Structure formats: structure tokens, C-alpha cells
């Protein structure tokens, strides 16, 4: 499945943001020295908030305001499963966590990226 889905990658510009949360995330990543991801990119049929192509790693921002109903909850889980089938690991970061600990969030993302690079090299 990963080969099939990998061929369906389409990108927006790297700097396209829609929210204050996305801008906060980019600032936290830059402050921590994390390489800038693609932002709001279409990958395997889904628009991802942040995506690092080399590592096949995505970060989605979650907030109750945008994901606070049953349908959204179910859709997000199906989406994450399909992305995993395409070889894309996805983690979710809440807006609250990003506001409370931006540096910690960015450092954990850096650790995920490091781990993914090692896994792809092996």
C-alpha cells in the first residue's frame, strides 16, 4: 500500500497557514531549530497541517473547537489509519499543549523526526 499511496503526494507552498495555532507551531519549531515542514499539504488524499516528506511524518493540530464532535473524531481516526497504511506516521498535538509548552512540543517532534530518519536508513 505504501508504494501506491506515496505516488499521490501533492504540495502547497511551504508557508501557507490558516490559524494562529499553525503560526505558533512554526515559531516553536524554528526556535528549536527543527527543519521547516510543508504546511497544509495534500498527501495521499489528505490535507496535513505539518508534513516532513523525507521522514514521512506528519503533525496534526487538534482543538476542541475544530474536532469536538463524534463525526470529526471518527474521521480523524480513519484518516490516521489510512495515512499509516501509506507509511506516514501521524501524531496529534492539542492547541492547549502547544500554548503551554511550545519548546517541549517542538523538541518531541524533533525526536520523532530523528527516530524516523534512523528507521528509514535501516
CSV table of N, CA and C in Angstrom, one decimal:
chain,number,residue,atom,x,y,z
A,1,UNK,N,0.8,-1.2,0.0
A,1,UNK,CA,0.0,0.0,0.0
A,1,UNK,C,0.8,1.3,0.0
A,2,UNK,N,2.0,1.2,0.7
A,2,UNK,CA,2.8,2.4,0.8
A,2,UNK,C,3.2,3.0,-0.5
A,3,UNK,N,3.6,2.1,-1.4
A,3,UNK,CA,4.0,2.5,-2.8
A,3,UNK,C,2.9,3.2,-3.5
A,4,UNK,N,1.7,2.6,-3.4
A,4,UNK,CA,0.5,3.1,-4.1
A,4,UNK,C,0.2,4.5,-3.6
A,5,UNK,N,0.2,4.7,-2.3
A,5,UNK,CA,-0.2,6.0,-1.7
A,5,UNK,C,0.9,7.0,-1.9
A,6,UNK,N,2.2,6.6,-1.8
A,6,UNK,CA,3.3,7.5,-1.9
A,6,UNK,C,3.2,8.3,-3.2
A,7,UNK,N,2.7,7.7,-4.3
A,7,UNK,CA,2.7,8.4,-5.6
A,7,UNK,C,1.6,9.5,-5.6
A,8,UNK,N,0.8,9.6,-4.6
A,8,UNK,CA,-0.3,10.6,-4.6
A,8,UNK,C,0.0,11.8,-3.8
A,9,UNK,N,1.2,12.2,-3.7
A,9,UNK,CA,1.6,13.4,-2.9
A,9,UNK,C,1.5,14.7,-3.8
A,10,UNK,N,0.9,15.7,-3.2
A,10,UNK,CA,0.8,17.0,-3.9
A,10,UNK,C,1.0,18.0,-2.8
A,11,UNK,N,1.7,19.1,-3.1
A,11,UNK,CA,2.1,20.0,-2.0
A,11,UNK,C,1.5,21.4,-2.3
A,12,UNK,N,1.2,22.1,-1.3
A,12,UNK,CA,1.0,23.6,-1.3
A,12,UNK,C,2.4,24.2,-1.1
A,13,UNK,N,2.4,25.5,-1.1
A,13,UNK,CA,3.6,26.3,-0.7
A,13,UNK,C,4.0,25.9,0.8
A,14,UNK,N,5.3,26.0,1.1
A,14,UNK,CA,5.7,25.6,2.5
A,14,UNK,C,5.1,26.6,3.5
A,15,UNK,N,4.8,27.8,3.2
A,15,UNK,CA,4.4,28.8,4.2
A,15,UNK,C,2.9,29.1,4.4
A,16,UNK,N,2.1,28.3,3.8
A,16,UNK,CA,0.6,28.6,3.8
A,16,UNK,C,0.0,28.2,5.1
A,17,UNK,N,-0.4,29.1,5.9
A,17,UNK,CA,-1.0,28.8,7.2
A,17,UNK,C,-2.5,29.4,7.3
A,18,UNK,N,-3.3,28.7,8.1
A,18,UNK,CA,-4.7,29.1,8.3
A,18,UNK,C,-5.0,29.6,9.7
A,19,UNK,N,-4.1,29.4,10.6
A,19,UNK,CA,-4.6,29.7,12.0
A,19,UNK,C,-3.4,30.2,12.9
A,20,UNK,N,-3.7,30.8,14.0
A,20,UNK,CA,-2.7,31.2,14.9
A,20,UNK,C,-2.0,30.0,15.5
A,21,UNK,N,-2.7,28.9,15.6
A,21,UNK,CA,-2.0,27.7,16.1
A,21,UNK,C,-0.9,27.2,15.2
A,22,UNK,N,-1.2,27.3,13.9
A,22,UNK,CA,-0.2,26.9,12.9
A,22,UNK,C,1.0,27.8,12.9
A,23,UNK,N,0.7,29.1,13.1
A,23,UNK,CA,1.8,30.1,13.2
A,23,UNK,C,2.6,29.8,14.5
A,24,UNK,N,2.0,29.5,15.6
A,24,UNK,CA,2.7,29.2,16.9
A,24,UNK,C,3.5,28.0,16.7
A,25,UNK,N,3.0,27.0,16.0
A,25,UNK,CA,3.8,25.8,15.8
A,25,UNK,C,5.0,26.1,15.0
A,26,UNK,N,4.9,26.8,13.9
A,26,UNK,CA,6.1,27.1,13.1
A,26,UNK,C,7.1,27.9,13.9
A,27,UNK,N,6.6,28.8,14.7
A,27,UNK,CA,7.6,29.6,15.5
A,27,UNK,C,8.3,28.7,16.5
A,28,UNK,N,7.5,27.8,17.2
A,28,UNK,CA,8.1,26.9,18.1
A,28,UNK,C,9.2,26.0,17.4
A,29,UNK,N,8.9,25.5,16.3
A,29,UNK,CA,9.8,24.6,15.5
A,29,UNK,C,11.0,25.4,15.1
A,30,UNK,N,10.9,26.6,14.7
A,30,UNK,CA,12.0,27.5,14.3
A,30,UNK,C,12.9,27.8,15.5
A,31,UNK,N,12.3,28.1,16.6
A,31,UNK,CA,13.0,28.4,17.9
A,31,UNK,C,13.8,27.2,18.3
A,32,UNK,N,13.3,26.0,18.1
A,32,UNK,CA,14.0,24.8,18.5
A,32,UNK,C,15.0,24.3,17.4
A,33,UNK,N,15.0,25.0,16.3
A,33,UNK,CA,16.0,24.6,15.2
A,33,UNK,C,15.5,23.4,14.4
A,34,UNK,N,14.2,23.1,14.4
A,34,UNK,CA,13.6,22.0,13.7
A,34,UNK,C,13.4,22.5,12.2
A,35,UNK,N,13.8,21.7,11.3
A,35,UNK,CA,13.6,22.0,9.9
A,35,UNK,C,12.1,22.2,9.6
A,36,UNK,N,11.9,23.3,8.8
A,36,UNK,CA,10.5,23.7,8.5
A,36,UNK,C,9.8,22.6,7.7
A,37,UNK,N,8.6,22.3,8.1
A,37,UNK,CA,7.8,21.3,7.3
A,37,UNK,C,7.0,21.9,6.2
A,38,UNK,N,6.4,21.1,5.4
A,38,UNK,CA,5.4,21.6,4.5
A,38,UNK,C,4.2,21.9,5.3
A,39,UNK,N,3.4,22.9,5.0
A,39,UNK,CA,2.2,23.3,5.8
A,39,UNK,C,1.0,23.2,5.0
A,40,UNK,N,0.0,22.6,5.5
A,40,UNK,CA,-1.3,22.4,4.8
A,40,UNK,C,-1.1,21.8,3.4
A,41,UNK,N,-0.4,20.7,3.4
A,41,UNK,CA,0.0,19.9,2.2
A,41,UNK,C,-1.0,18.8,2.0
A,42,UNK,N,-1.3,18.5,0.7
A,42,UNK,CA,-2.1,17.3,0.4
A,42,UNK,C,-1.2,16.1,0.2
A,43,UNK,N,-1.4,15.1,1.0
A,43,UNK,CA,-0.5,13.9,0.9
A,43,UNK,C,-1.5,12.7,1.0
A,44,UNK,N,-1.4,11.8,0.0
A,44,UNK,CA,-2.2,10.6,0.0
A,44,UNK,C,-3.7,10.9,0.2
A,45,UNK,N,-4.1,12.0,-0.4
A,45,UNK,CA,-5.5,12.4,-0.4
A,45,UNK,C,-6.0,13.2,0.8
A,46,UNK,N,-5.1,13.5,1.7
A,46,UNK,CA,-5.5,14.2,2.9
A,46,UNK,C,-4.6,15.5,3.0
A,47,UNK,N,-5.3,16.6,3.5
A,47,UNK,CA,-4.5,17.8,3.8
A,47,UNK,C,-4.0,17.6,5.2
A,48,UNK,N,-2.6,17.7,5.3
A,48,UNK,CA,-1.9,17.6,6.6
A,48,UNK,C,-1.5,19.0,7.1
A,49,UNK,N,-1.6,19.2,8.4
A,49,UNK,CA,-1.2,20.5,8.9
A,49,UNK,C,0.3,20.7,8.7
A,50,UNK,N,1.1,19.7,9.1
A,50,UNK,CA,2.6,19.8,9.0
A,50,UNK,C,3.1,18.5,8.5
A,51,UNK,N,4.0,18.5,7.5
A,51,UNK,CA,4.5,17.3,6.9
A,51,UNK,C,5.9,17.4,6.5
A,52,UNK,N,6.7,16.4,7.0
A,52,UNK,CA,8.1,16.3,6.6
A,52,UNK,C,8.2,15.1,5.7
A,53,UNK,N,8.5,15.4,4.4
A,53,UNK,CA,8.4,14.3,3.4
A,53,UNK,C,9.5,13.3,3.5
A,54,UNK,N,10.8,13.7,3.8
A,54,UNK,CA,11.9,12.8,3.9
A,54,UNK,C,11.6,11.7,5.0
A,55,UNK,N,11.0,12.1,6.1
A,55,UNK,CA,10.7,11.2,7.2
A,55,UNK,C,9.3,10.6,7.1
A,56,UNK,N,8.5,11.1,6.2
A,56,UNK,CA,7.1,10.6,6.1
A,56,UNK,C,6.4,10.7,7.4
A,57,UNK,N,6.5,11.9,8.0
A,57,UNK,CA,6.0,12.2,9.3
A,57,UNK,C,5.1,13.4,9.3
A,58,UNK,N,4.0,13.3,9.9
A,58,UNK,CA,3.0,14.4,10.0
A,58,UNK,C,2.6,14.8,11.4
A,59,UNK,N,2.3,16.0,11.6
A,59,UNK,CA,1.8,16.5,12.8
A,59,UNK,C,0.5,17.2,12.5
A,60,UNK,N,-0.6,16.9,13.3
A,60,UNK,CA,-1.9,17.5,13.1
A,60,UNK,C,-2.2,18.3,14.4
A,61,UNK,N,-2.6,19.5,14.3
A,61,UNK,CA,-3.1,20.3,15.4
A,61,UNK,C,-4.5,19.9,15.7
A,62,UNK,N,-4.8,19.7,16.9
A,62,UNK,CA,-6.2,19.3,17.4
A,62,UNK,C,-6.6,20.4,18.3
A,63,UNK,N,-7.9,20.8,18.2
A,63,UNK,CA,-8.5,21.7,19.1
A,63,UNK,C,-10.0,21.2,19.3
A,64,UNK,N,-10.5,21.4,20.4
A,64,UNK,CA,-11.9,21.0,20.7
A,64,UNK,C,-12.8,21.8,19.7
A,65,UNK,N,-12.5,23.0,19.5
A,65,UNK,CA,-13.4,23.9,18.6
A,65,UNK,C,-13.5,23.3,17.2
A,66,UNK,N,-12.5,22.7,16.7
A,66,UNK,CA,-12.5,22.1,15.3
A,66,UNK,C,-12.7,20.6,15.3
A,67,UNK,N,-12.6,20.0,16.4
A,67,UNK,CA,-12.7,18.5,16.4
A,67,UNK,C,-13.6,18.0,17.5
A,68,UNK,N,-14.6,18.8,17.9
A,68,UNK,CA,-15.4,18.5,19.1
A,68,UNK,C,-16.7,17.8,18.9
A,69,UNK,N,-16.8,16.9,17.8
A,69,UNK,CA,-18.0,16.2,17.7
A,69,UNK,C,-17.6,14.7,17.2
A,70,UNK,N,-18.6,13.9,17.3
A,70,UNK,CA,-18.4,12.4,17.1
A,70,UNK,C,-17.9,12.2,15.6
A,71,UNK,N,-18.5,12.9,14.7
A,71,UNK,CA,-18.1,12.7,13.2
A,71,UNK,C,-16.6,13.0,13.0
A,72,UNK,N,-16.2,14.2,13.5
A,72,UNK,CA,-14.8,14.6,13.4
A,72,UNK,C,-13.9,13.6,14.1
A,73,UNK,N,-14.3,13.2,15.2
A,73,UNK,CA,-13.5,12.2,16.0
A,73,UNK,C,-13.3,10.9,15.1
A,74,UNK,N,-14.3,10.4,14.6
A,74,UNK,CA,-14.3,9.2,13.8
A,74,UNK,C,-13.5,9.4,12.5
A,75,UNK,N,-13.7,10.5,11.8
A,75,UNK,CA,-13.0,10.8,10.6
A,75,UNK,C,-11.5,10.9,10.9
A,76,UNK,N,-11.1,11.5,12.0
A,76,UNK,CA,-9.7,11.7,12.3
A,76,UNK,C,-9.0,10.3,12.5
A,77,UNK,N,-9.7,9.4,13.1
A,77,UNK,CA,-9.1,8.1,13.4
A,77,UNK,C,-9.0,7.3,12.1
A,78,UNK,N,-10.0,7.4,11.2
A,78,UNK,CA,-9.9,6.7,9.9
A,78,UNK,C,-8.7,7.3,9.1
A,79,UNK,N,-8.6,8.6,9.1
A,79,UNK,CA,-7.6,9.3,8.3
A,79,UNK,C,-6.2,8.9,8.8
A,80,UNK,N,-6.0,8.8,10.1
A,80,UNK,CA,-4.7,8.4,10.7
A,80,UNK,C,-4.4,7.0,10.3
A,81,UNK,N,-5.4,6.1,10.3
A,81,UNK,CA,-5.1,4.7,9.9
A,81,UNK,C,-4.7,4.6,8.4
A,82,UNK,N,-5.4,5.4,7.5
A,82,UNK,CA,-5.1,5.3,6.1
A,82,UNK,C,-3.7,5.9,5.8
A,83,UNK,N,-3.3,7.0,6.6
A,83,UNK,CA,-2.0,7.5,6.4
A,83,UNK,C,-1.0,6.5,6.9
A,84,UNK,N,-1.2,5.8,7.9
A,84,UNK,CA,-0.3,4.8,8.4
A,84,UNK,C,-0.1,3.7,7.3
A,85,UNK,N,-1.2,3.3,6.7
A,85,UNK,CA,-1.1,2.3,5.6
A,85,UNK,C,-0.3,2.8,4.5
A,86,UNK,N,-0.2,4.2,4.3
A,86,UNK,CA,0.6,4.8,3.3
A,86,UNK,C,2.1,5.0,3.8
A,87,UNK,N,2.4,4.6,5.0
A,87,UNK,CA,3.7,4.7,5.5
A,87,UNK,C,4.0,6.0,6.2
A,88,UNK,N,2.9,6.8,6.5
A,88,UNK,CA,3.1,8.1,7.1
A,88,UNK,C,2.6,8.1,8.5
A,89,UNK,N,3.6,8.3,9.4
A,89,UNK,CA,3.3,8.3,10.8
A,89,UNK,C,2.7,9.7,11.2
A,90,UNK,N,1.7,9.7,11.9
A,90,UNK,CA,1.0,11.0,12.3
A,90,UNK,C,0.8,11.1,13.8
A,91,UNK,N,1.2,12.2,14.4
A,91,UNK,CA,0.9,12.5,15.8
A,91,UNK,C,0.0,13.7,15.9
A,92,UNK,N,-0.7,13.8,17.0
A,92,UNK,CA,-1.6,14.9,17.2
A,92,UNK,C,-1.2,15.7,18.4
A,93,UNK,N,-1.2,17.0,18.2
A,93,UNK,CA,-0.8,18.0,19.3
A,93,UNK,C,-2.0,18.9,19.5
A,94,UNK,N,-2.4,19.0,20.7
A,94,UNK,CA,-3.5,19.9,21.0
A,94,UNK,C,-3.0,21.3,21.1
A,95,UNK,N,-3.9,22.2,20.8
A,95,UNK,CA,-3.6,23.7,20.9
A,95,UNK,C,-3.2,24.1,22.3
A,96,UNK,N,-3.9,23.4,23.3
A,96,UNK,CA,-3.6,23.7,24.7
A,96,UNK,C,-2.1,23.3,25.0
A,97,UNK,N,-1.7,22.2,24.6
A,97,UNK,CA,-0.3,21.7,24.8
A,97,UNK,C,0.7,22.6,24.1
A,98,UNK,N,0.4,23.0,22.9
A,98,UNK,CA,1.3,23.9,22.2
A,98,UNK,C,1.4,25.3,22.9
A,99,UNK,N,0.3,25.8,23.4
A,99,UNK,CA,0.4,27.1,24.1
A,99,UNK,C,1.2,26.9,25.4
A,100,UNK,N,0.9,25.8,26.2
A,100,UNK,CA,1.6,25.6,27.5
A,100,UNK,C,3.1,25.3,27.4
A,101,UNK,N,3.5,24.5,26.4
A,101,UNK,CA,4.8,24.0,26.3
A,101,UNK,C,5.4,24.0,24.9
A,102,UNK,N,5.4,25.1,24.2
A,102,UNK,CA,5.9,25.1,22.8
A,102,UNK,C,7.2,24.5,22.6
A,103,UNK,N,8.2,24.8,23.5
A,103,UNK,CA,9.5,24.2,23.4
A,103,UNK,C,9.5,22.7,23.5
A,104,UNK,N,8.8,22.2,24.5
A,104,UNK,CA,8.7,20.8,24.7
A,104,UNK,C,8.0,20.1,23.5
A,105,UNK,N,7.0,20.6,23.0
A,105,UNK,CA,6.3,20.1,21.8
A,105,UNK,C,7.3,20.0,20.7
A,106,UNK,N,8.0,21.1,20.4
A,106,UNK,CA,9.0,21.1,19.3
A,106,UNK,C,10.1,20.1,19.5
A,107,UNK,N,10.6,20.0,20.7
A,107,UNK,CA,11.7,19.0,21.0
A,107,UNK,C,11.2,17.6,20.8
A,108,UNK,N,10.0,17.3,21.2
A,108,UNK,CA,9.4,15.9,20.9
A,108,UNK,C,9.3,15.7,19.5
A,109,UNK,N,8.8,16.6,18.7
A,109,UNK,CA,8.7,16.5,17.3
A,109,UNK,C,10.1,16.2,16.7
A,110,UNK,N,11.1,17.0,17.1
A,110,UNK,CA,12.5,16.7,16.7
A,110,UNK,C,12.9,15.3,17.0
A,111,UNK,N,12.6,14.8,18.1
A,111,UNK,CA,12.9,13.4,18.5
A,111,UNK,C,12.2,12.4,17.6
A,112,UNK,N,11.0,12.7,17.2
A,112,UNK,CA,10.3,11.8,16.3
A,112,UNK,C,10.9,11.8,14.9
A,113,UNK,N,11.3,13.0,14.5
A,113,UNK,CA,12.0,13.1,13.2
A,113,UNK,C,13.3,12.4,13.2
A,114,UNK,N,14.0,12.5,14.2
A,114,UNK,CA,15.3,11.8,14.3
A,114,UNK,C,15.1,10.3,14.3
A,115,UNK,N,14.1,9.8,15.0
A,115,UNK,CA,13.8,8.4,15.0
A,115,UNK,C,13.3,7.9,13.7
A,116,UNK,N,12.5,8.7,13.0
A,116,UNK,CA,12.1,8.3,11.6
A,116,UNK,C,13.2,8.2,10.6
A,117,UNK,N,14.1,9.2,10.8
A,117,UNK,CA,15.3,9.2,9.9
A,117,UNK,C,16.1,7.9,10.1
A,118,UNK,N,16.3,7.5,11.3
A,118,UNK,CA,17.0,6.3,11.6
A,118,UNK,C,16.3,5.0,11.1
A,119,UNK,N,15.0,5.0,11.2
A,119,UNK,CA,14.2,3.9,10.8
A,119,UNK,C,14.3,3.7,9.2
A,120,UNK,N,14.3,4.9,8.6
A,120,UNK,CA,14.3,4.8,7.1
A,120,UNK,C,15.7,4.4,6.6
A,121,UNK,N,16.7,4.8,7.4
A,121,UNK,CA,18.1,4.4,6.9
A,121,UNK,C,18.4,2.9,7.1
A,122,UNK,N,17.7,2.3,8.1
A,122,UNK,CA,18.0,0.9,8.4
A,122,UNK,C,17.5,-0.1,7.4
